[in-house]
């Protein structure tokens, strides 16, 4: 369906519309009195979320991001699914799976208590089965209000148990990475990808003074990004997740990424709600699994 057909089919106008976004991709634009948000239907990726009264976007989205079918969009909340990180079977399949490189469909829209609800779906097709031979329905349920809710729902439509790892690989905007701390992980063990997956224990708050790429295991359900430069905190509440990934590429890796400006690393941190370590998820035939994150601002 093209953009005009989508608006007609779903009766969209006013606070929720499909518009032509960057690269000609269909974007869902929401402005409902509580918040503004922008969601790409390609990749089912929330690109922007700004509650009313907030001086800045909650999310970082690179101005050099690709908006091209087959490529991941650098920013917002990319979906890593059905595997997180490198191809677990080393078959040369794309890192972080294929959900973030796939065309999704709009399934439903609605509103509840002044919040806007959008559900997008991806079903197995020839392209997905070539990479992952399972029947599935994957849904992203987005609720835009005073806070933002993301629920990634995996439905196993096959006759066998399927195994997944996954993440909401969200890029959060920060005023200055040097003045940013991540709270809620003191004493938690993590795998340090920068040190060949060495197991370490977090001492105090996370501060970032170089490349950080860590998978925290056995995480509690609330983490906070404390951003002194913007004078705000982002609260990340989750369910269905035991691991949190914290990533900042720092200067050298950032400079080597064509879809990030050289200094972009100073303006974001990824804090990812995930099942990416021992908490692999086995979903029985006809079963479903929900990975949920809620993002809420306090301060400015
Ligand atoms: O989640 C952290 C991470 O897996 C890093 O290792 C880094 O590669 C990053 O994601 C970005 O990956 P991408 O494929 O989106 O460039």
Tab-separated table of C-alpha atoms and ligand atoms in Angstrom:
chain	number	residue	atom	x	y	z
A	1	UNK	CA	0.000	0.000	0.000
A	2	UNK	CA	1.240	3.469	-0.772
A	3	UNK	CA	1.069	6.395	1.650
A	4	UNK	CA	-2.296	7.734	0.443
A	5	UNK	CA	-3.813	4.235	0.570
A	6	UNK	CA	-2.527	3.677	4.110
A	7	UNK	CA	-4.120	6.930	5.309
A	8	UNK	CA	-7.416	6.036	3.638
A	9	UNK	CA	-7.439	2.385	4.707
A	10	UNK	CA	-6.766	3.217	8.372
A	11	UNK	CA	-8.840	6.451	8.354
A	12	UNK	CA	-5.802	8.423	9.491
A	13	UNK	CA	-5.854	12.180	9.974
A	14	UNK	CA	-5.090	14.765	12.630
A	15	UNK	CA	-2.900	13.411	15.424
A	16	UNK	CA	-1.665	10.369	13.462
A	17	UNK	CA	-0.803	10.284	9.777
A	18	UNK	CA	1.420	8.407	7.391
A	19	UNK	CA	3.728	10.828	5.622
A	20	UNK	CA	6.556	10.525	3.126
A	21	UNK	CA	9.702	10.376	5.227
A	22	UNK	CA	13.398	10.456	4.427
A	23	UNK	CA	14.418	8.336	1.462
A	24	UNK	CA	10.751	8.274	0.418
A	25	UNK	CA	10.002	5.759	3.193
A	26	UNK	CA	6.567	5.835	4.854
A	27	UNK	CA	6.788	7.387	8.311
A	28	UNK	CA	4.028	7.497	10.913
A	29	UNK	CA	3.856	10.997	12.390
A	30	UNK	CA	2.125	11.410	15.765
A	31	UNK	CA	1.312	14.668	17.542
A	32	UNK	CA	-1.368	13.932	20.126
A	33	UNK	CA	-1.156	16.712	22.710
A	34	UNK	CA	1.003	14.591	25.012
A	35	UNK	CA	3.973	13.978	22.731
A	36	UNK	CA	5.302	13.981	19.202
A	37	UNK	CA	6.784	10.848	17.641
A	38	UNK	CA	8.010	9.639	14.293
A	39	UNK	CA	8.049	5.941	13.369
A	40	UNK	CA	9.439	4.383	10.212
A	41	UNK	CA	7.255	1.573	8.868
A	42	UNK	CA	10.397	0.195	7.239
A	43	UNK	CA	12.124	-1.626	10.148
A	44	UNK	CA	9.256	-0.679	12.518
A	45	UNK	CA	11.637	1.796	14.058
A	46	UNK	CA	10.701	4.661	16.350
A	47	UNK	CA	13.004	7.465	15.203
A	48	UNK	CA	11.915	10.308	17.421
A	49	UNK	CA	9.960	10.766	20.646
A	50	UNK	CA	9.515	14.079	22.403
A	51	UNK	CA	6.974	14.502	25.190
A	52	UNK	CA	5.348	17.935	25.483
A	53	UNK	CA	7.415	20.301	27.568
A	54	UNK	CA	10.677	18.459	26.834
A	55	UNK	CA	13.284	20.737	25.298
A	56	UNK	CA	14.940	17.890	23.372
A	57	UNK	CA	14.176	14.588	21.724
A	58	UNK	CA	14.547	11.533	23.945
A	59	UNK	CA	16.165	9.714	21.021
A	60	UNK	CA	19.265	10.298	18.963
A	61	UNK	CA	19.016	9.762	15.239
A	62	UNK	CA	22.092	10.291	13.073
A	63	UNK	CA	21.749	12.942	10.375
A	64	UNK	CA	23.922	10.655	8.208
A	65	UNK	CA	21.657	7.617	8.733
A	66	UNK	CA	20.742	5.512	5.693
A	67	UNK	CA	17.076	5.465	4.753
A	68	UNK	CA	17.373	2.658	2.234
A	69	UNK	CA	15.711	-0.712	1.997
A	70	UNK	CA	18.188	-3.376	3.113
A	71	UNK	CA	20.138	-1.045	5.411
A	72	UNK	CA	19.694	-0.328	9.101
A	73	UNK	CA	18.704	3.190	10.172
A	74	UNK	CA	21.273	4.511	12.663
A	75	UNK	CA	19.226	5.929	15.496
A	76	UNK	CA	15.952	5.766	17.332
A	77	UNK	CA	14.999	2.257	18.433
A	78	UNK	CA	16.260	-0.401	15.998
A	79	UNK	CA	14.966	-3.924	16.623
A	80	UNK	CA	17.554	-6.682	16.871
A	81	UNK	CA	15.713	-9.925	16.125
A	82	UNK	CA	15.755	-12.990	15.888
A	83	UNK	CA	19.322	-12.747	17.083
A	84	UNK	CA	21.329	-10.093	18.843
A	85	UNK	CA	24.862	-9.357	17.626
A	86	UNK	CA	26.820	-11.472	15.181
A	87	UNK	CA	25.157	-14.378	13.336
A	88	UNK	CA	25.013	-17.097	16.039
A	89	UNK	CA	25.618	-19.798	13.398
A	90	UNK	CA	28.402	-17.896	11.578
A	91	UNK	CA	26.621	-18.298	8.239
A	92	UNK	CA	27.273	-14.726	7.141
A	93	UNK	CA	23.758	-13.559	7.952
A	94	UNK	CA	23.317	-9.909	8.990
A	95	UNK	CA	24.402	-8.746	12.442
A	96	UNK	CA	21.437	-8.142	14.758
A	97	UNK	CA	19.106	-10.206	12.549
A	98	UNK	CA	16.761	-9.001	9.829
A	99	UNK	CA	13.856	-7.216	11.567
A	100	UNK	CA	15.635	-3.867	11.279
A	101	UNK	CA	16.210	-4.434	7.549
A	102	UNK	CA	12.683	-5.570	6.660
A	103	UNK	CA	9.584	-3.913	5.345
A	104	UNK	CA	6.847	-4.154	7.994
A	105	UNK	CA	3.117	-3.638	7.678
A	106	UNK	CA	0.830	-1.366	9.603
A	107	UNK	CA	-1.602	-3.633	11.475
A	108	UNK	CA	-3.671	-1.245	13.602
A	109	UNK	CA	-3.879	2.218	15.091
A	110	UNK	CA	-5.942	3.548	17.964
A	111	UNK	CA	-6.066	5.796	20.986
A	112	UNK	CA	-6.592	5.205	24.688
A	113	UNK	CA	-6.677	7.850	27.438
A	114	UNK	CA	-5.138	10.383	25.059
A	115	UNK	CA	-2.284	8.010	24.125
A	116	UNK	CA	-1.747	6.892	20.545
A	117	UNK	CA	-1.333	3.188	19.784
A	118	UNK	CA	0.326	1.814	16.678
A	119	UNK	CA	0.959	-1.853	15.923
A	120	UNK	CA	3.197	-2.988	13.078
A	121	UNK	CA	3.802	-6.584	12.023
A	122	UNK	CA	6.358	-8.638	10.162
A	123	UNK	CA	5.429	-12.159	9.028
A	124	UNK	CA	7.707	-14.809	7.621
A	125	UNK	CA	8.120	-14.607	3.861
A	126	UNK	CA	10.558	-15.969	1.260
A	127	UNK	CA	13.270	-13.493	2.274
A	128	UNK	CA	13.000	-14.201	6.019
A	129	UNK	CA	12.763	-17.985	5.523
A	130	UNK	CA	15.963	-17.873	3.439
A	131	UNK	CA	17.704	-16.469	6.528
A	132	UNK	CA	15.717	-18.172	9.295
A	133	UNK	CA	13.534	-21.152	8.369
A	134	UNK	CA	10.642	-20.590	10.781
A	135	UNK	CA	7.039	-19.418	10.556
A	136	UNK	CA	6.450	-16.432	12.810
A	137	UNK	CA	4.588	-13.226	13.400
A	138	UNK	CA	6.542	-10.406	14.988
A	139	UNK	CA	4.635	-7.366	16.234
A	140	UNK	CA	5.844	-4.060	17.593
A	141	UNK	CA	3.213	-2.333	19.722
A	142	UNK	CA	4.002	1.346	20.281
A	143	UNK	CA	2.153	3.544	22.767
A	144	UNK	CA	2.927	7.260	22.569
A	145	UNK	CA	1.903	9.368	25.549
A	146	UNK	CA	3.585	11.027	28.530
A	147	UNK	CA	5.977	8.092	28.262
A	148	UNK	CA	6.789	5.773	25.365
A	149	UNK	CA	6.015	2.048	25.484
A	150	UNK	CA	7.528	-0.475	23.113
A	151	UNK	CA	6.437	-4.118	23.181
A	152	UNK	CA	8.147	-6.523	20.799
A	153	UNK	CA	5.936	-9.599	20.589
A	154	UNK	CA	7.229	-12.803	19.002
A	155	UNK	CA	4.597	-15.346	17.994
A	156	UNK	CA	5.891	-18.737	17.019
A	157	UNK	CA	3.684	-19.971	14.160
A	158	UNK	CA	5.723	-23.099	13.537
A	159	UNK	CA	5.272	-26.595	14.912
A	160	UNK	CA	8.604	-26.568	16.740
A	161	UNK	CA	10.172	-24.600	19.544
A	162	UNK	CA	12.193	-21.645	18.235
A	163	UNK	CA	15.101	-19.977	19.992
A	164	UNK	CA	15.723	-16.232	19.802
A	165	UNK	CA	17.898	-13.523	21.274
A	166	UNK	CA	16.831	-9.916	20.797
A	167	UNK	CA	17.144	-6.273	21.789
A	168	UNK	CA	15.496	-2.896	21.622
A	169	UNK	CA	18.762	-1.241	20.564
A	170	UNK	CA	17.678	2.267	21.489
A	171	UNK	CA	19.893	5.307	20.876
A	172	UNK	CA	19.210	7.904	23.585
A	173	UNK	CA	20.165	11.510	23.022
A	174	UNK	CA	22.470	13.014	25.662
A	175	UNK	CA	23.774	16.577	25.977
A	176	UNK	CA	27.370	15.482	26.555
A	177	UNK	CA	28.571	11.902	26.991
A	178	UNK	CA	31.296	13.135	29.371
A	179	UNK	CA	28.584	14.304	31.781
A	180	UNK	CA	26.352	11.239	31.414
A	181	UNK	CA	25.934	8.396	33.918
A	182	UNK	CA	23.901	5.210	33.725
A	183	UNK	CA	22.436	4.235	37.088
A	184	UNK	CA	20.936	0.983	38.324
A	185	UNK	CA	23.743	-1.442	37.452
A	186	UNK	CA	26.003	-1.124	40.495
A	187	UNK	CA	27.234	-4.603	41.483
A	188	UNK	CA	25.852	-6.239	38.323
A	189	UNK	CA	28.047	-8.635	36.354
A	190	UNK	CA	28.719	-7.933	32.710
A	191	UNK	CA	30.478	-9.340	29.687
A	192	UNK	CA	32.915	-6.771	28.373
A	193	UNK	CA	32.956	-7.001	24.561
A	194	UNK	CA	35.839	-4.529	24.472
A	195	UNK	CA	37.919	-7.006	26.556
A	196	UNK	CA	37.075	-10.164	24.588
A	197	UNK	CA	33.896	-10.844	26.586
A	198	UNK	CA	35.762	-10.893	29.948
A	199	UNK	CA	33.375	-11.165	32.905
A	200	UNK	CA	33.473	-8.128	35.182
A	201	UNK	CA	31.391	-6.496	37.893
A	202	UNK	CA	30.120	-2.928	37.654
A	203	UNK	CA	31.301	-0.620	40.436
A	204	UNK	CA	29.003	2.367	40.951
A	205	UNK	CA	27.440	4.277	38.076
A	206	UNK	CA	28.577	3.773	34.485
A	207	UNK	CA	30.574	6.678	33.154
A	208	UNK	CA	31.903	6.737	29.611
A	209	UNK	CA	35.493	7.747	28.889
A	210	UNK	CA	36.212	5.434	25.968
A	211	UNK	CA	34.551	2.682	23.964
A	212	UNK	CA	31.878	0.921	26.017
A	213	UNK	CA	30.255	-2.267	24.723
A	214	UNK	CA	28.888	-4.360	27.576
A	215	UNK	CA	26.229	-6.960	28.129
A	216	UNK	CA	24.944	-6.697	31.709
A	217	UNK	CA	23.404	-9.895	33.023
A	218	UNK	CA	20.650	-10.252	35.607
A	219	UNK	CA	19.519	-6.664	35.429
A	220	UNK	CA	16.779	-5.081	37.544
A	221	UNK	CA	13.751	-3.589	35.876
A	222	UNK	CA	14.694	0.113	36.093
A	223	UNK	CA	17.758	1.860	34.724
A	224	UNK	CA	18.324	5.606	34.557
A	225	UNK	CA	20.378	7.708	32.167
A	226	UNK	CA	21.381	10.743	34.182
A	227	UNK	CA	22.235	13.535	31.743
A	228	UNK	CA	23.770	16.492	33.572
A	229	UNK	CA	24.276	18.560	30.408
A	230	UNK	CA	20.577	18.471	29.426
A	231	UNK	CA	19.512	18.450	33.096
A	232	UNK	CA	17.284	15.419	32.694
A	233	UNK	CA	16.970	11.729	33.435
A	234	UNK	CA	15.617	9.043	31.140
A	235	UNK	CA	13.999	6.185	33.071
A	236	UNK	CA	14.073	2.827	31.317
A	237	UNK	CA	11.664	0.277	32.758
A	238	UNK	CA	11.451	-3.167	31.249
A	239	UNK	CA	9.893	-6.583	31.455
A	240	UNK	CA	10.713	-9.834	29.703
A	241	UNK	CA	14.399	-8.916	29.801
A	242	UNK	CA	17.285	-10.016	31.984
A	243	UNK	CA	20.104	-8.376	30.053
A	244	UNK	CA	20.917	-4.763	29.271
A	245	UNK	CA	23.450	-3.748	26.660
A	246	UNK	CA	25.262	-0.446	27.052
A	247	UNK	CA	27.096	0.857	24.011
A	248	UNK	CA	29.011	3.953	23.023
A	249	UNK	CA	31.542	3.581	20.195
A	250	UNK	CA	33.739	6.507	21.243
A	251	UNK	CA	35.830	8.512	18.780
A	252	UNK	CA	37.730	6.016	16.622
A	253	UNK	CA	34.915	3.564	15.879
A	254	UNK	CA	32.484	6.447	15.391
A	255	UNK	CA	34.826	8.037	12.824
A	256	UNK	CA	34.939	4.705	10.983
A	257	UNK	CA	31.139	4.502	10.659
A	258	UNK	CA	29.891	6.187	7.502
A	259	UNK	CA	26.430	6.746	8.955
A	260	UNK	CA	27.674	8.654	12.019
A	261	UNK	CA	29.392	12.040	12.109
A	262	UNK	CA	32.864	11.850	13.645
A	263	UNK	CA	31.760	13.564	16.857
A	264	UNK	CA	28.318	11.911	17.087
A	265	UNK	CA	29.479	9.662	19.950
A	266	UNK	CA	29.398	12.666	22.308
A	267	UNK	CA	25.640	12.981	21.814
A	268	UNK	CA	24.209	9.500	22.427
A	269	UNK	CA	24.302	6.354	24.477
A	270	UNK	CA	22.587	3.067	23.676
A	271	UNK	CA	20.978	1.363	26.662
A	272	UNK	CA	19.299	-1.704	25.283
A	273	UNK	CA	16.555	-3.824	26.778
A	274	UNK	CA	17.577	-7.284	25.681
A	275	UNK	CA	17.696	-11.037	25.907
A	276	UNK	CA	21.281	-11.244	24.793
A	277	UNK	CA	23.248	-13.466	27.169
A	278	UNK	CA	22.199	-16.573	29.113
A	279	UNK	CA	18.576	-15.447	28.852
A	280	UNK	CA	18.036	-16.873	25.361
A	281	UNK	CA	14.329	-17.332	24.808
A	282	UNK	CA	12.790	-20.638	23.735
A	283	UNK	CA	9.256	-20.164	22.473
A	284	UNK	CA	7.169	-23.322	22.113
A	285	UNK	CA	5.023	-23.981	19.044
A	286	UNK	CA	2.152	-21.468	18.985
A	287	UNK	CA	3.640	-19.667	21.985
A	288	UNK	CA	4.448	-15.974	22.269
A	289	UNK	CA	6.988	-13.861	24.109
A	290	UNK	CA	6.819	-10.165	25.036
A	291	UNK	CA	9.857	-7.935	25.465
A	292	UNK	CA	8.732	-4.581	26.837
A	293	UNK	CA	10.410	-1.247	27.514
A	294	UNK	CA	9.017	2.019	28.811
A	295	UNK	CA	10.918	5.303	28.464
A	296	UNK	CA	10.037	8.271	30.638
A	297	UNK	CA	11.724	11.616	31.184
A	298	UNK	CA	12.187	13.485	34.425
A	299	UNK	CA	13.888	16.824	34.829
A	300	UNK	CA	13.804	19.083	31.779
B	1	LIG	O1	24.670	-3.283	20.865
B	1	LIG	C1	26.015	-2.973	20.738
B	1	LIG	C2	26.475	-3.365	19.362
B	1	LIG	O2	26.237	-4.732	19.162
B	1	LIG	C3	27.941	-3.005	19.205
B	1	LIG	O3	28.797	-4.104	19.324
B	1	LIG	C4	28.002	-2.261	17.886
B	1	LIG	O4	28.369	-3.052	16.849
B	1	LIG	C5	26.598	-1.724	17.792
B	1	LIG	O5	25.756	-2.659	18.368
B	1	LIG	C6	26.090	-1.152	16.487
B	1	LIG	O6	25.842	-2.094	15.567
B	1	LIG	P1	25.364	-1.707	14.115
B	1	LIG	O7	25.328	-3.008	13.377
B	1	LIG	O8	23.992	-1.106	14.258
B	1	LIG	O9	26.336	-0.723	13.570
